[in-house]
């Protein structure tokens, strides 16, 4: 496992992130100097993935505090930063969790700057350890299939990117995979390209390549066929928000994979840090806000052209409109198990409370 992270402090106490819009073609980093930089990075998907969005927002608050202190602004500036960052993306609940953590820290702070810096850093460190533990608990699920197959390759299908690029270091779905590889278990990953933003082909394929994990890119519609032909042993996806009863919001298209897995009796696992739980809501279909993004993300594909430039290509008639829902909700009944930092549980209120009793009402 590389020690590379997706967000890190700079020597002059600002923050740096990878511009994930340029991957896999170019590795470019971006320095965030103001909270507005953090807000734009989240909105424009320079950074993406629920835990990383939360970590970036936390550092965004630190940057706002720094600006407030340096320019001797009053507290309304910080309030504005909280509300701007809160409005940057709607679905991933980690954003709101991280901002609430930062608010609590700031409300109890004597030294604003030091507190904000330490609280943001703590959120980042917590994600690293949480994801490592998701791997510890998810590894036996892969190991069991490997044993059943007498050490043959375990074929895992995933959608979107719930790897280290969506988090800070280990990733959620990739942590069990990286730990399985470290243990010598043979793993192969089917990578859904994940239209329209292609987190699969651009990001998952990139990080699996960097970690020498055997993988194959597939179009989003191929999963059902592969499952029908015994070419998938398990599905693991991430989530942006999971409700009290275990409904799972994740990148658009996840639900269709869950249906196909259910029909083919293939286990469908969701790996999540508890920071992605929203125990205040029950019904994912009616209560999770689903982001709708710009239709041009569907109408154009972005890639590296023959001249080496990264450019958009129109793939429909000029005037054809498109719809672009960013997420869908997989009902709990289609989820085999949820993998968390505290263990593996059923996708139900009872299951979640068995690991997280602090949420008992
Ligand atoms: O729109 P994105 O790229 O932010 O969506 C990300 C996903 O849906 C991920 O699978 C999810 O956030 C889990 S990240 C560990």
CSV table of C-alpha atoms and ligand atoms in Angstrom, one decimal:
chain,number,residue,atom,x,y,z
A,1,UNK,CA,0.0,0.0,0.0
A,2,UNK,CA,1.5,3.3,-1.0
A,3,UNK,CA,1.8,5.9,1.7
A,4,UNK,CA,0.5,8.5,-0.7
A,5,UNK,CA,-2.5,10.6,0.5
A,6,UNK,CA,-5.1,12.6,-1.4
A,7,UNK,CA,-4.9,15.6,0.9
A,8,UNK,CA,-2.0,16.9,2.9
A,9,UNK,CA,-0.8,20.1,4.6
A,10,UNK,CA,1.9,22.2,2.9
A,11,UNK,CA,5.0,23.5,4.6
A,12,UNK,CA,3.4,26.9,4.9
A,13,UNK,CA,0.3,25.5,6.6
A,14,UNK,CA,-2.1,25.6,3.6
A,15,UNK,CA,-3.5,22.4,2.1
A,16,UNK,CA,-2.8,20.5,-1.1
A,17,UNK,CA,-5.0,18.1,-3.1
A,18,UNK,CA,-4.7,16.1,-6.3
A,19,UNK,CA,-6.7,17.6,-9.2
A,20,UNK,CA,-8.6,14.3,-9.8
A,21,UNK,CA,-10.2,15.8,-13.0
A,22,UNK,CA,-6.9,15.3,-14.7
A,23,UNK,CA,-6.4,11.7,-13.7
A,24,UNK,CA,-5.3,9.3,-15.1
A,25,UNK,CA,-3.6,11.3,-17.8
A,26,UNK,CA,-1.8,13.9,-15.7
A,27,UNK,CA,-0.9,14.0,-12.0
A,28,UNK,CA,-1.4,17.6,-11.0
A,29,UNK,CA,-1.8,19.0,-7.5
A,30,UNK,CA,-3.6,22.1,-6.4
A,31,UNK,CA,-2.9,24.3,-3.4
A,32,UNK,CA,-6.0,25.4,-1.5
A,33,UNK,CA,-5.4,28.8,0.1
A,34,UNK,CA,-8.9,30.1,0.9
A,35,UNK,CA,-12.0,28.4,2.0
A,36,UNK,CA,-13.5,29.4,-1.4
A,37,UNK,CA,-10.7,27.3,-3.0
A,38,UNK,CA,-11.9,24.3,-0.9
A,39,UNK,CA,-15.6,25.1,-1.8
A,40,UNK,CA,-14.8,25.2,-5.6
A,41,UNK,CA,-12.6,22.0,-5.3
A,42,UNK,CA,-15.6,20.2,-3.9
A,43,UNK,CA,-18.2,21.7,-6.3
A,44,UNK,CA,-16.1,21.1,-9.4
A,45,UNK,CA,-14.9,17.7,-8.3
A,46,UNK,CA,-11.2,18.4,-8.2
A,47,UNK,CA,-11.7,16.3,-5.1
A,48,UNK,CA,-14.6,13.8,-4.8
A,49,UNK,CA,-15.8,10.8,-2.9
A,50,UNK,CA,-17.6,11.1,0.4
A,51,UNK,CA,-14.8,10.9,2.9
A,52,UNK,CA,-12.5,13.2,0.9
A,53,UNK,CA,-15.2,15.8,0.5
A,54,UNK,CA,-15.6,15.8,4.3
A,55,UNK,CA,-11.8,16.1,4.8
A,56,UNK,CA,-11.6,19.0,2.3
A,57,UNK,CA,-14.5,20.8,3.9
A,58,UNK,CA,-12.8,20.5,7.3
A,59,UNK,CA,-9.6,22.0,6.0
A,60,UNK,CA,-11.8,24.6,4.2
A,61,UNK,CA,-13.0,25.7,7.7
A,62,UNK,CA,-9.4,25.9,8.8
A,63,UNK,CA,-8.6,28.1,5.8
A,64,UNK,CA,-11.6,30.4,6.7
A,65,UNK,CA,-10.4,30.7,10.3
A,66,UNK,CA,-6.9,31.6,9.0
A,67,UNK,CA,-8.3,34.3,6.7
A,68,UNK,CA,-10.5,35.6,9.5
A,69,UNK,CA,-7.6,35.9,11.9
A,70,UNK,CA,-5.1,37.3,9.4
A,71,UNK,CA,-7.6,40.0,8.1
A,72,UNK,CA,-9.2,40.6,11.5
A,73,UNK,CA,-12.6,39.7,10.1
A,74,UNK,CA,-15.6,39.1,12.5
A,75,UNK,CA,-17.3,35.8,13.1
A,76,UNK,CA,-19.8,36.3,10.3
A,77,UNK,CA,-17.0,35.5,7.8
A,78,UNK,CA,-16.7,32.0,9.4
A,79,UNK,CA,-20.5,31.5,9.5
A,80,UNK,CA,-20.5,32.3,5.8
A,81,UNK,CA,-17.8,29.7,5.2
A,82,UNK,CA,-19.8,27.1,7.0
A,83,UNK,CA,-22.9,27.8,5.0
A,84,UNK,CA,-21.0,28.0,1.6
A,85,UNK,CA,-19.2,24.7,2.3
A,86,UNK,CA,-22.4,23.1,3.5
A,87,UNK,CA,-24.0,24.0,0.1
A,88,UNK,CA,-21.1,22.7,-2.0
A,89,UNK,CA,-22.6,19.2,-2.7
A,90,UNK,CA,-25.8,17.6,-1.4
A,91,UNK,CA,-25.7,13.9,-1.2
A,92,UNK,CA,-22.5,12.7,0.7
A,93,UNK,CA,-23.3,13.1,4.4
A,94,UNK,CA,-19.6,13.1,5.4
A,95,UNK,CA,-19.6,16.8,4.3
A,96,UNK,CA,-22.1,17.7,7.0
A,97,UNK,CA,-20.5,15.4,9.5
A,98,UNK,CA,-17.1,17.0,9.0
A,99,UNK,CA,-18.6,20.5,9.2
A,100,UNK,CA,-20.5,19.7,12.4
A,101,UNK,CA,-17.3,18.4,13.9
A,102,UNK,CA,-15.5,21.6,13.0
A,103,UNK,CA,-18.3,23.7,14.4
A,104,UNK,CA,-18.2,21.9,17.7
A,105,UNK,CA,-14.4,22.3,17.8
A,106,UNK,CA,-14.7,26.0,17.0
A,107,UNK,CA,-17.4,26.6,19.6
A,108,UNK,CA,-15.1,25.3,22.3
A,109,UNK,CA,-11.9,26.9,21.0
A,110,UNK,CA,-9.6,29.3,22.9
A,111,UNK,CA,-7.0,29.4,20.2
A,112,UNK,CA,-9.1,29.4,17.0
A,113,UNK,CA,-6.3,28.8,14.5
A,114,UNK,CA,-4.6,26.0,16.4
A,115,UNK,CA,-8.0,24.3,17.1
A,116,UNK,CA,-9.1,24.5,13.5
A,117,UNK,CA,-5.8,23.1,12.2
A,118,UNK,CA,-5.8,20.2,14.7
A,119,UNK,CA,-9.5,19.4,14.2
A,120,UNK,CA,-9.1,19.1,10.4
A,121,UNK,CA,-6.0,17.0,10.8
A,122,UNK,CA,-7.8,14.7,13.2
A,123,UNK,CA,-10.6,14.2,10.7
A,124,UNK,CA,-8.0,13.1,8.1
A,125,UNK,CA,-6.2,10.8,10.5
A,126,UNK,CA,-9.5,9.3,11.6
A,127,UNK,CA,-10.4,8.4,8.0
A,128,UNK,CA,-7.1,6.7,7.4
A,129,UNK,CA,-7.5,4.4,10.5
A,130,UNK,CA,-11.2,3.9,9.8
A,131,UNK,CA,-10.5,2.7,6.2
A,132,UNK,CA,-7.7,0.5,7.4
A,133,UNK,CA,-10.1,-1.2,9.8
A,134,UNK,CA,-12.7,-1.6,7.0
A,135,UNK,CA,-10.0,-3.6,5.3
A,136,UNK,CA,-9.4,-5.7,8.4
A,137,UNK,CA,-13.1,-6.6,8.6
A,138,UNK,CA,-13.6,-7.0,4.9
A,139,UNK,CA,-10.6,-9.2,4.2
A,140,UNK,CA,-12.2,-12.4,5.6
A,141,UNK,CA,-15.1,-12.1,3.2
A,142,UNK,CA,-12.6,-12.2,0.3
A,143,UNK,CA,-10.5,-14.9,2.0
A,144,UNK,CA,-13.6,-17.1,2.4
A,145,UNK,CA,-14.3,-17.0,-1.3
A,146,UNK,CA,-10.6,-17.7,-2.1
A,147,UNK,CA,-10.7,-20.7,0.1
A,148,UNK,CA,-13.9,-22.0,-1.4
A,149,UNK,CA,-12.3,-21.6,-4.9
A,150,UNK,CA,-9.2,-23.4,-3.7
A,151,UNK,CA,-7.0,-20.4,-4.1
A,152,UNK,CA,-8.3,-19.4,-7.5
A,153,UNK,CA,-8.7,-15.8,-8.4
A,154,UNK,CA,-11.5,-14.0,-6.6
A,155,UNK,CA,-13.4,-11.7,-9.1
A,156,UNK,CA,-14.7,-8.6,-7.5
A,157,UNK,CA,-16.9,-6.1,-9.3
A,158,UNK,CA,-17.0,-2.4,-8.3
A,159,UNK,CA,-18.8,0.7,-9.4
A,160,UNK,CA,-17.5,4.3,-9.2
A,161,UNK,CA,-14.4,4.9,-7.1
A,162,UNK,CA,-14.5,4.1,-3.5
A,163,UNK,CA,-10.8,3.7,-3.3
A,164,UNK,CA,-8.1,5.8,-1.7
A,165,UNK,CA,-8.9,8.6,-4.2
A,166,UNK,CA,-12.3,9.0,-2.7
A,167,UNK,CA,-10.9,8.9,0.8
A,168,UNK,CA,-7.5,9.8,2.3
A,169,UNK,CA,-5.3,6.7,2.1
A,170,UNK,CA,-6.7,3.1,2.1
A,171,UNK,CA,-10.1,3.7,0.5
A,172,UNK,CA,-13.2,1.8,1.6
A,173,UNK,CA,-13.7,-0.9,-1.0
A,174,UNK,CA,-10.0,-1.0,-1.8
A,175,UNK,CA,-8.8,-1.5,1.7
A,176,UNK,CA,-10.0,-5.2,1.9
A,177,UNK,CA,-8.7,-5.7,-1.7
A,178,UNK,CA,-5.2,-4.2,-0.9
A,179,UNK,CA,-5.0,-6.2,2.3
A,180,UNK,CA,-6.0,-9.4,0.4
A,181,UNK,CA,-3.3,-8.8,-2.1
A,182,UNK,CA,-0.8,-8.2,0.7
A,183,UNK,CA,-1.8,-11.6,2.1
A,184,UNK,CA,-1.1,-13.3,-1.2
A,185,UNK,CA,-4.8,-13.9,-2.2
A,186,UNK,CA,-5.4,-13.7,-5.9
A,187,UNK,CA,-7.8,-11.0,-6.7
A,188,UNK,CA,-9.1,-9.5,-10.0
A,189,UNK,CA,-11.4,-6.4,-10.1
A,190,UNK,CA,-14.0,-5.7,-12.7
A,191,UNK,CA,-14.0,-1.9,-13.0
A,192,UNK,CA,-17.3,-0.3,-14.1
A,193,UNK,CA,-16.4,2.8,-16.1
A,194,UNK,CA,-19.1,4.8,-14.3
A,195,UNK,CA,-20.5,7.3,-16.7
A,196,UNK,CA,-20.8,10.2,-16.9
A,197,UNK,CA,-17.7,11.2,-14.9
A,198,UNK,CA,-15.9,7.9,-15.4
A,199,UNK,CA,-14.7,7.6,-11.8
A,200,UNK,CA,-14.1,3.9,-12.7
A,201,UNK,CA,-12.0,4.3,-15.8
A,202,UNK,CA,-10.3,7.4,-14.6
A,203,UNK,CA,-9.7,6.8,-10.9
A,204,UNK,CA,-10.3,3.2,-9.9
A,205,UNK,CA,-8.3,1.9,-12.8
A,206,UNK,CA,-5.6,4.4,-12.1
A,207,UNK,CA,-5.2,3.5,-8.4
A,208,UNK,CA,-5.4,-0.2,-9.1
A,209,UNK,CA,-2.7,0.2,-11.7
A,210,UNK,CA,-0.5,2.1,-9.1
A,211,UNK,CA,-1.0,-0.7,-6.6
A,212,UNK,CA,-0.5,-3.6,-9.1
A,213,UNK,CA,-4.0,-5.0,-8.6
A,214,UNK,CA,-5.1,-7.0,-11.6
A,215,UNK,CA,-8.2,-5.4,-13.1
A,216,UNK,CA,-10.3,-5.1,-16.2
A,217,UNK,CA,-12.3,-2.1,-17.3
A,218,UNK,CA,-15.9,-2.8,-18.4
A,219,UNK,CA,-18.8,-0.6,-19.7
A,220,UNK,CA,-21.4,0.1,-17.1
A,221,UNK,CA,-23.9,-2.3,-18.8
A,222,UNK,CA,-21.6,-5.4,-18.7
A,223,UNK,CA,-21.9,-6.4,-15.1
A,224,UNK,CA,-25.2,-8.3,-15.5
A,225,UNK,CA,-23.7,-10.4,-18.3
A,226,UNK,CA,-20.6,-11.2,-16.3
A,227,UNK,CA,-22.7,-12.2,-13.3
A,228,UNK,CA,-24.9,-14.5,-15.4
A,229,UNK,CA,-21.8,-16.3,-16.6
A,230,UNK,CA,-20.2,-16.9,-13.2
A,231,UNK,CA,-17.5,-14.3,-13.7
A,232,UNK,CA,-18.2,-12.3,-10.6
A,233,UNK,CA,-17.7,-13.7,-7.1
A,234,UNK,CA,-18.7,-10.6,-5.1
A,235,UNK,CA,-19.6,-6.9,-5.6
A,236,UNK,CA,-18.3,-4.3,-3.3
A,237,UNK,CA,-19.3,-0.6,-3.6
A,238,UNK,CA,-18.9,2.5,-1.4
A,239,UNK,CA,-21.7,4.8,-0.3
A,240,UNK,CA,-22.3,8.5,0.1
A,241,UNK,CA,-25.1,8.2,2.6
A,242,UNK,CA,-26.6,5.1,4.3
A,243,UNK,CA,-29.8,5.4,6.3
A,244,UNK,CA,-30.8,4.0,9.7
A,245,UNK,CA,-32.6,1.1,8.0
A,246,UNK,CA,-29.6,0.3,5.7
A,247,UNK,CA,-30.7,1.9,2.4
A,248,UNK,CA,-27.6,2.9,0.5
A,249,UNK,CA,-27.1,6.0,-1.7
A,250,UNK,CA,-24.2,5.6,-4.1
A,251,UNK,CA,-23.1,6.7,-7.6
A,252,UNK,CA,-25.8,6.3,-10.2
A,253,UNK,CA,-26.0,2.8,-11.5
A,254,UNK,CA,-25.2,1.1,-8.2
A,255,UNK,CA,-28.8,0.0,-7.8
A,256,UNK,CA,-28.8,-1.8,-11.2
A,257,UNK,CA,-25.7,-3.8,-10.1
A,258,UNK,CA,-27.4,-4.7,-6.8
A,259,UNK,CA,-30.5,-6.0,-8.8
A,260,UNK,CA,-28.3,-8.1,-11.1
A,261,UNK,CA,-26.3,-9.4,-8.1
A,262,UNK,CA,-29.5,-10.3,-6.3
A,263,UNK,CA,-30.9,-12.2,-9.3
A,264,UNK,CA,-27.6,-14.1,-9.6
A,265,UNK,CA,-27.2,-14.8,-5.9
A,266,UNK,CA,-23.9,-13.0,-5.8
A,267,UNK,CA,-23.1,-11.2,-2.5
A,268,UNK,CA,-23.4,-7.4,-2.7
A,269,UNK,CA,-21.3,-5.7,0.0
A,270,UNK,CA,-21.2,-2.0,0.9
A,271,UNK,CA,-18.1,-0.7,2.6
A,272,UNK,CA,-18.6,2.4,4.7
A,273,UNK,CA,-16.9,4.4,7.4
A,274,UNK,CA,-19.5,5.2,10.1
A,275,UNK,CA,-19.1,8.9,9.0
A,276,UNK,CA,-21.3,7.9,6.0
A,277,UNK,CA,-24.2,6.8,8.2
A,278,UNK,CA,-27.1,9.1,8.5
A,279,UNK,CA,-29.0,7.7,11.4
A,280,UNK,CA,-31.4,10.6,11.4
A,281,UNK,CA,-33.3,9.3,8.4
A,282,UNK,CA,-34.8,6.0,7.5
A,283,UNK,CA,-36.1,5.8,4.0
A,284,UNK,CA,-33.3,6.3,1.4
A,285,UNK,CA,-35.7,6.7,-1.5
A,286,UNK,CA,-37.6,9.6,0.0
A,287,UNK,CA,-35.2,11.2,2.4
A,288,UNK,CA,-31.8,11.3,0.7
A,289,UNK,CA,-31.3,14.4,-1.5
A,290,UNK,CA,-30.0,13.2,-4.9
A,291,UNK,CA,-27.6,15.5,-6.7
A,292,UNK,CA,-28.5,16.6,-10.2
A,293,UNK,CA,-25.5,17.8,-12.2
A,294,UNK,CA,-24.9,19.7,-15.4
A,295,UNK,CA,-26.3,17.9,-18.4
A,296,UNK,CA,-23.1,18.5,-20.4
A,297,UNK,CA,-21.4,15.8,-18.2
A,298,UNK,CA,-23.6,13.4,-20.1
A,299,UNK,CA,-23.6,15.1,-23.5
A,300,UNK,CA,-19.8,15.2,-23.6
A,301,UNK,CA,-17.1,12.7,-22.8
A,302,UNK,CA,-13.7,13.9,-21.7
A,303,UNK,CA,-10.6,12.1,-22.7
A,304,UNK,CA,-7.1,12.4,-24.1
A,305,UNK,CA,-7.2,13.1,-27.8
A,306,UNK,CA,-4.6,11.9,-30.4
A,307,UNK,CA,-2.8,15.2,-30.1
A,308,UNK,CA,-2.2,14.5,-26.4
A,309,UNK,CA,-4.7,17.2,-25.1
A,310,UNK,CA,-7.4,16.4,-22.6
A,311,UNK,CA,-10.6,17.6,-24.2
A,312,UNK,CA,-14.4,17.1,-24.3
A,313,UNK,CA,-16.0,15.3,-27.2
A,314,UNK,CA,-19.7,15.8,-28.0
A,315,UNK,CA,-21.5,12.4,-28.2
A,316,UNK,CA,-25.0,13.4,-29.2
A,317,UNK,CA,-26.8,15.9,-31.5
A,318,UNK,CA,-26.0,19.5,-30.5
A,319,UNK,CA,-29.6,20.0,-29.3
A,320,UNK,CA,-30.3,16.8,-27.5
A,321,UNK,CA,-31.0,17.5,-23.8
A,322,UNK,CA,-29.7,15.1,-21.1
A,323,UNK,CA,-30.6,14.2,-17.5
A,324,UNK,CA,-27.8,13.8,-15.0
A,325,UNK,CA,-28.8,12.3,-11.6
A,326,UNK,CA,-25.6,11.7,-9.7
A,327,UNK,CA,-26.7,9.0,-7.3
A,328,UNK,CA,-29.3,6.3,-6.8
A,329,UNK,CA,-30.5,4.4,-3.7
A,330,UNK,CA,-30.1,0.7,-3.3
A,331,UNK,CA,-32.7,-0.6,-0.8
A,332,UNK,CA,-31.4,-2.5,2.2
A,333,UNK,CA,-33.0,-5.7,1.1
A,334,UNK,CA,-30.6,-5.9,-1.8
A,335,UNK,CA,-27.5,-5.4,0.4
A,336,UNK,CA,-25.9,-8.7,1.6
A,337,UNK,CA,-23.8,-7.1,4.4
A,338,UNK,CA,-22.4,-3.7,5.3
A,339,UNK,CA,-18.6,-3.6,6.1
A,340,UNK,CA,-17.6,-0.9,8.6
A,341,UNK,CA,-14.6,-0.1,10.8
A,342,UNK,CA,-16.2,-1.9,13.7
A,343,UNK,CA,-17.1,-5.1,11.8
A,344,UNK,CA,-19.6,-6.5,9.4
A,345,UNK,CA,-23.4,-6.3,9.9
A,346,UNK,CA,-26.8,-6.7,8.3
A,347,UNK,CA,-28.1,-3.7,6.3
A,348,UNK,CA,-30.8,-3.0,8.8
A,349,UNK,CA,-31.4,-0.8,11.9
A,350,UNK,CA,-30.8,-3.8,14.1
A,351,UNK,CA,-27.6,-4.7,12.3
A,352,UNK,CA,-26.2,-1.1,12.4
A,353,UNK,CA,-27.1,-0.7,16.1
A,354,UNK,CA,-25.3,-4.0,16.9
A,355,UNK,CA,-22.1,-2.2,15.9
A,356,UNK,CA,-23.0,1.4,16.7
A,357,UNK,CA,-25.2,1.2,19.9
A,358,UNK,CA,-24.6,4.9,20.5
A,359,UNK,CA,-27.3,5.6,17.9
A,360,UNK,CA,-30.0,3.7,20.0
A,361,UNK,CA,-33.0,6.1,20.5
B,1,LIG,O1,-19.6,12.0,-7.3
B,1,LIG,P1,-18.5,11.3,-6.5
B,1,LIG,O2,-17.4,10.9,-7.3
B,1,LIG,O3,-18.1,12.2,-5.3
B,1,LIG,O4,-19.2,10.0,-6.0
B,1,LIG,C1,-18.4,9.1,-5.2
B,1,LIG,C2,-19.1,7.8,-4.9
B,1,LIG,O5,-20.2,7.6,-5.3
B,1,LIG,C3,-18.3,6.9,-4.2
B,1,LIG,O6,-18.5,5.6,-4.6
B,1,LIG,C4,-18.6,7.1,-2.7
B,1,LIG,O7,-18.5,8.4,-2.4
B,1,LIG,C5,-17.8,6.3,-1.8
B,1,LIG,S1,-16.2,7.1,-1.6
B,1,LIG,C6,-15.4,6.1,-0.6
